[in-house]
Structures are given as C-alpha cells and as structure tokens.
Tab-separated table of C-alpha atoms in Angstrom:
chain	number	residue	atom	x	y	z
A	254	ALA	CA	-111.095	-144.980	104.957
A	255	GLN	CA	-114.398	-144.213	105.710
A	256	SER	CA	-115.441	-140.653	107.004
A	257	VAL	CA	-119.089	-139.009	107.816
A	258	THR	CA	-120.147	-135.683	107.571
A	259	GLN	CA	-123.047	-134.390	109.320
A	260	LEU	CA	-123.659	-130.791	107.420
A	261	ASP	CA	-125.457	-129.352	110.625
A	262	SER	CA	-124.567	-129.158	114.196
A	263	GLN	CA	-127.647	-127.812	115.430
A	264	VAL	CA	-130.940	-127.748	114.126
A	265	PRO	CA	-134.130	-126.045	115.838
A	266	VAL	CA	-137.174	-126.900	114.689
A	267	PHE	CA	-140.920	-126.122	116.179
A	268	GLU	CA	-143.078	-128.850	117.237
A	269	GLU	CA	-145.146	-130.955	115.145
A	270	ALA	CA	-143.077	-129.381	112.010
A	271	PRO	CA	-141.086	-131.706	109.721
A	272	VAL	CA	-137.351	-132.577	110.092
A	273	GLU	CA	-134.150	-133.384	108.006
A	274	LEU	CA	-130.972	-133.987	109.567
A	275	ARG	CA	-127.873	-134.354	106.927
A	276	CYS	CA	-125.601	-137.008	106.456
A	277	ASN	CA	-123.210	-137.533	103.694
A	278	TYR	CA	-120.317	-140.201	103.840
A	279	SER	CA	-117.033	-140.860	101.823
A	280	SER	CA	-115.812	-144.594	101.150
A	281	SER	CA	-114.597	-146.178	98.274
A	282	VAL	CA	-116.601	-149.514	99.280
A	283	SER	CA	-119.782	-150.579	100.069
A	284	VAL	CA	-120.732	-149.656	103.671
A	285	TYR	CA	-123.427	-149.899	106.344
A	286	LEU	CA	-124.996	-146.752	107.540
A	287	PHE	CA	-126.587	-146.028	110.835
A	288	TRP	CA	-128.027	-143.428	112.729
A	289	TYR	CA	-128.129	-143.274	116.659
A	290	VAL	CA	-129.679	-140.714	119.103
A	291	GLN	CA	-128.354	-139.811	122.195
A	292	TYR	CA	-130.257	-138.239	124.910
A	293	PRO	CA	-128.266	-136.051	127.633
A	294	ASN	CA	-125.856	-138.369	129.951
A	295	GLN	CA	-127.099	-141.442	128.092
A	296	GLY	CA	-125.331	-143.699	125.888
A	297	LEU	CA	-126.592	-143.989	122.284
A	298	GLN	CA	-129.682	-145.652	121.050
A	299	LEU	CA	-129.831	-147.219	117.396
A	300	LEU	CA	-132.690	-145.083	115.560
A	301	LEU	CA	-132.289	-147.489	112.280
A	302	LYS	CA	-129.611	-148.598	109.702
A	303	TYR	CA	-129.092	-149.388	106.311
A	304	LEU	CA	-127.356	-152.879	105.404
A	305	SER	CA	-128.880	-153.723	102.173
A	306	GLY	CA	-131.936	-153.822	99.954
A	307	SER	CA	-134.866	-151.008	100.052
A	308	THR	CA	-132.952	-147.577	100.329
A	309	LEU	CA	-135.753	-146.034	102.532
A	310	VAL	CA	-135.316	-147.099	105.730
A	311	LYS	CA	-137.478	-146.857	109.133
A	312	GLY	CA	-136.558	-146.915	112.293
A	313	ILE	CA	-137.878	-146.047	115.859
A	314	ASN	CA	-139.702	-143.098	117.106
A	315	GLY	CA	-141.255	-142.460	113.909
A	316	PHE	CA	-137.810	-141.669	112.013
A	317	GLU	CA	-136.885	-142.785	108.350
A	318	ALA	CA	-133.510	-142.416	106.472
A	319	GLU	CA	-132.860	-143.054	102.486
A	320	PHE	CA	-129.950	-144.119	101.226
A	321	ASN	CA	-128.719	-142.286	98.067
A	322	LYS	CA	-125.718	-144.031	96.813
A	323	SER	CA	-125.073	-141.566	93.915
A	324	GLN	CA	-125.162	-138.436	96.368
A	325	THR	CA	-123.293	-140.575	98.745
A	326	SER	CA	-126.056	-139.523	101.709
A	327	PHE	CA	-128.741	-140.804	103.916
A	328	HIS	CA	-130.395	-138.106	105.519
A	329	LEU	CA	-132.737	-138.675	108.647
A	330	ARG	CA	-136.639	-137.428	108.435
A	331	LYS	CA	-139.075	-137.132	110.602
A	332	PRO	CA	-142.768	-135.592	109.377
A	333	SER	CA	-143.739	-134.388	112.604
A	334	VAL	CA	-141.377	-133.836	116.176
A	335	HIS	CA	-142.268	-134.051	119.518
A	336	ILE	CA	-140.598	-132.261	122.028
A	337	SER	CA	-139.049	-135.639	123.512
A	338	ASP	CA	-137.203	-135.478	120.370
A	339	THR	CA	-134.704	-132.952	121.495
A	340	ALA	CA	-131.264	-135.158	121.391
A	341	GLU	CA	-128.126	-135.345	119.771
A	342	TYR	CA	-128.139	-137.471	116.397
A	343	PHE	CA	-125.127	-139.283	115.369
A	344	CYS	CA	-124.780	-140.504	111.743
A	345	ALA	CA	-122.242	-143.504	111.339
A	346	VAL	CA	-120.728	-145.797	108.683
A	347	SER	CA	-119.065	-148.895	108.790
A	348	VAL	CA	-117.317	-150.981	105.486
A	349	ALA	CA	-120.130	-153.800	104.471
A	350	GLY	CA	-119.576	-157.312	105.171
A	351	GLY	CA	-119.500	-158.780	108.379
A	352	TYR	CA	-118.268	-156.731	111.622
A	353	GLN	CA	-116.347	-153.592	111.182
A	354	LYS	CA	-115.160	-150.412	112.760
A	355	VAL	CA	-117.874	-147.749	113.111
A	356	THR	CA	-116.861	-144.126	112.132
A	357	PHE	CA	-119.103	-141.714	113.642
A	358	GLY	CA	-119.957	-137.959	112.212
A	359	ILE	CA	-119.743	-135.170	114.792
A	360	GLY	CA	-123.428	-135.112	115.315
A	361	THR	CA	-126.152	-132.482	114.931
A	362	LYS	CA	-127.911	-131.256	117.980
A	363	LEU	CA	-131.969	-131.454	117.188
A	364	GLN	CA	-133.557	-128.873	119.266
A	365	VAL	CA	-137.513	-128.982	119.127
A	366	ILE	CA	-139.108	-125.539	119.926
A	367	PRO	CA	-142.408	-126.061	121.923
B	274	GLY	CA	-132.897	-157.695	123.564
B	275	ALA	CA	-129.503	-156.395	123.063
B	276	VAL	CA	-128.917	-154.741	126.720
B	277	VAL	CA	-125.564	-153.294	127.717
B	278	SER	CA	-124.811	-151.903	131.011
B	279	GLN	CA	-121.706	-149.663	132.428
B	280	HIS	CA	-120.945	-149.343	135.971
B	281	PRO	CA	-120.255	-147.055	137.389
B	282	SER	CA	-122.722	-144.448	135.747
B	283	ARG	CA	-120.258	-141.521	137.607
B	284	VAL	CA	-117.197	-141.627	139.452
B	285	ILE	CA	-115.163	-138.997	140.925
B	286	CYS	CA	-111.777	-139.635	141.878
B	287	LYS	CA	-108.589	-137.929	142.964
B	288	SER	CA	-105.324	-137.405	140.687
B	289	GLY	CA	-103.060	-140.197	140.626
B	290	THR	CA	-105.837	-142.738	141.353
B	291	SER	CA	-106.819	-145.516	139.216
B	292	VAL	CA	-110.360	-146.350	138.085
B	293	LYS	CA	-111.786	-149.168	136.914
B	294	ILE	CA	-115.314	-148.816	134.637
B	295	GLU	CA	-117.213	-152.298	133.871
B	296	CYS	CA	-119.241	-152.786	130.565
B	297	ARG	CA	-121.615	-156.006	130.408
B	298	SER	CA	-123.585	-157.375	127.880
B	299	LEU	CA	-126.963	-158.435	129.679
B	300	ASP	CA	-128.930	-160.791	126.954
B	301	PHE	CA	-126.190	-161.764	124.739
B	302	GLN	CA	-122.812	-162.781	124.444
B	303	ALA	CA	-120.418	-160.426	122.799
B	304	THR	CA	-117.227	-161.418	121.041
B	305	THR	CA	-116.457	-158.134	120.418
B	306	MET	CA	-116.445	-154.711	123.050
B	307	PHE	CA	-115.598	-151.260	122.024
B	308	TRP	CA	-114.344	-148.384	124.039
B	309	TYR	CA	-115.242	-144.952	123.224
B	310	ARG	CA	-114.502	-141.583	124.746
B	311	GLN	CA	-116.598	-138.428	124.254
B	312	PHE	CA	-115.643	-134.953	124.571
B	313	PRO	CA	-118.395	-132.051	125.655
B	314	LYS	CA	-120.359	-131.676	122.343
B	315	LYS	CA	-118.178	-133.944	120.298
B	316	SER	CA	-118.414	-136.906	118.135
B	317	LEU	CA	-117.240	-140.554	119.776
B	318	MET	CA	-113.448	-141.153	119.811
B	319	LEU	CA	-112.850	-144.820	119.495
B	320	MET	CA	-110.326	-145.816	121.535
B	321	ALA	CA	-110.051	-149.517	121.609
B	322	THR	CA	-111.390	-152.654	120.138
B	323	SER	CA	-111.729	-155.322	122.881
B	324	ASN	CA	-112.063	-159.143	121.649
B	325	GLU	CA	-112.782	-161.728	124.063
B	326	GLY	CA	-109.761	-163.662	125.480
B	327	SER	CA	-107.358	-161.534	123.235
B	328	LYS	CA	-105.434	-158.197	123.616
B	329	ALA	CA	-107.033	-155.022	122.888
B	330	THR	CA	-106.411	-153.130	119.676
B	331	TYR	CA	-105.630	-149.631	120.448
B	332	GLU	CA	-106.633	-146.863	118.186
B	333	GLN	CA	-103.373	-144.819	117.249
B	334	GLY	CA	-102.659	-141.800	119.813
B	335	VAL	CA	-104.378	-143.678	122.901
B	336	GLU	CA	-102.081	-145.097	125.431
B	337	LYS	CA	-102.293	-148.840	126.015
B	338	ASP	CA	-100.702	-148.660	128.977
B	339	LYS	CA	-102.626	-145.856	130.783
B	340	PHE	CA	-105.966	-147.377	129.223
B	341	LEU	CA	-106.145	-150.825	130.058
B	342	ILE	CA	-108.733	-152.797	128.601
B	343	ASN	CA	-109.546	-156.474	129.746
B	344	HIS	CA	-112.478	-158.720	128.032
B	345	ALA	CA	-112.167	-161.778	130.408
B	346	SER	CA	-115.447	-163.337	129.190
B	347	LEU	CA	-118.012	-162.922	126.631
B	348	THR	CA	-120.291	-160.403	128.811
B	349	LEU	CA	-117.849	-158.708	130.375
B	350	SER	CA	-114.976	-155.929	129.369
B	351	THR	CA	-113.499	-153.495	131.921
B	352	LEU	CA	-111.569	-150.029	131.240
B	353	THR	CA	-109.040	-149.423	133.805
B	354	VAL	CA	-107.868	-145.356	133.530
B	355	THR	CA	-104.246	-145.756	135.444
B	356	SER	CA	-103.151	-142.654	137.375
B	357	ALA	CA	-105.878	-140.562	136.253
B	358	HIS	CA	-105.391	-136.857	135.777
B	359	PRO	CA	-107.382	-134.284	135.208
B	360	GLU	CA	-107.487	-134.271	131.572
B	361	ASP	CA	-109.093	-138.047	131.545
B	362	SER	CA	-112.157	-136.000	133.041
B	363	SER	CA	-114.613	-137.323	130.296
B	364	PHE	CA	-117.673	-139.524	129.387
B	365	TYR	CA	-116.764	-143.067	128.267
B	366	ILE	CA	-118.837	-145.313	126.514
B	367	CYS	CA	-118.765	-148.976	125.694
B	368	SER	CA	-120.390	-150.745	122.994
B	369	ALA	CA	-120.656	-154.527	122.194
B	370	THR	CA	-121.564	-156.522	119.057
B	371	PRO	CA	-123.298	-160.302	119.416
B	372	GLY	CA	-121.080	-162.571	117.164
B	373	GLN	CA	-121.027	-161.612	113.459
B	374	GLU	CA	-123.794	-158.742	113.935
B	375	GLU	CA	-123.062	-155.356	112.127
B	376	THR	CA	-124.978	-153.244	114.789
B	377	GLN	CA	-123.096	-151.990	118.020
B	378	TYR	CA	-125.279	-151.876	121.175
B	379	PHE	CA	-124.178	-148.927	123.377
B	380	GLY	CA	-123.899	-148.645	127.389
B	381	PRO	CA	-125.414	-145.573	129.192
B	382	GLY	CA	-121.880	-144.475	129.462
B	383	THR	CA	-119.792	-143.220	132.555
B	384	ARG	CA	-118.803	-139.674	133.168
B	385	LEU	CA	-115.437	-139.786	135.103
B	386	LEU	CA	-114.062	-136.669	136.827
B	387	VAL	CA	-110.805	-136.519	137.880
B	388	LEU	CA	-110.103	-133.958	140.660
C-alpha cells in the first residue's frame, strides 16, 4: 500500500517570499504523484502531476514540484507567493500504470501574510 | 475541460431523513467516479469507487447500506445518505476519471448538515 506524509500542517509565509511544501511518499512500486489545492468550501483543483519523464514538473499558478526517487519526495515550490495562494494543499500518490486508487496526505495549510 | 459538478452545494436535513447528492461530469464521460468524505481540517477519506453500470466498491468501514451509490450513466453518479444522523454531517466530494486517464477531477463538494 502507498502512503503520503506531509510534514507541515501549517506554513505561514510573507507575501512575495518563496515557499516549499514538503511531501514524502512510501511505495514498493512505481507511482504517480499529484498536488492538489483546495480553497475554503471548495473541491480540489489539480496543480500539477508527475507521471514519468522529467523530474521537474511545472503546474498552474506558478507552482512547480520535483520528483526525487532516492528521497521519495515530491516537494512543491513557488518562488514568490501571493495572498491568493492561501489555501490547503494536498499531496497524493497512486500506483503507476493506468487508473489506480489515489491516497492523499493530510494537507498543508499555506497562510500568506500581507 | 474536465469539469465536474455537484448538486446541491449545501444541504440541511433532519435526522432520520435521506439525502441524495449528485455528481456530474460535464464535458467528458466518466467510467469511474469516486466519493470522498472530508472532516474538518482533515484529509479526504475515500468512501467508494463507482463504475458505470456496476456495483460500487466500498472502502473498509464504510456502510454500503447507509451510503448508497448509483452510477447509472457515464456522466452521473449519485450518493444517497440514508437515515442521516448528525454524525453524518460532513463535506462530501466526488471526483471523476475520463477513461483510462490517471488524473481525478474533483467536484466543488457538498456540505451536509444533519440536525
């Protein structure tokens, strides 16, 4: 079975500062990795995903993530955050190869301070 | 593309009544839909996987007689919370996958409050 660990439950950061949200996963097989964002009282929106190929993945809203197989990590980064980035961010993993069930981390609340 | 809608967005009901939540894929055919439950400040808990034309697969600990799932068409799945109780109050989110694509597209969620 796969599991996801998001090490930080909350991350406060000043506006225009860089941010990194950490995600580690555990799996005995190849995986797909995802980052989703959830704004208050809304569903989840896909930010980016890693399926194969280049380990640096660029997503929407200026976010990017790097897949590191040796460290089993998929940290999310943004060089300069905006107030509108305040939201809950979820890292997720599924077994690679066609459709598989997705396992979510507990989420990290990004709080951008003006 | 890949838009998923849910209806209603918010519902309040009395204890003992049943509530139906609809999940629709608006611009694609979803062979598989998923139902999640999200508790306050918690992650998403997968309740069941719904495949068009067949019975849903429930996760361990989820009562199939309480949470009835129907996936009657390639664009619609419904979750019915039967005989709802206050502890069923939660945020229910559905997602859908087009064909063999690995990405799930999420609906906006339904806030259920049982009084």
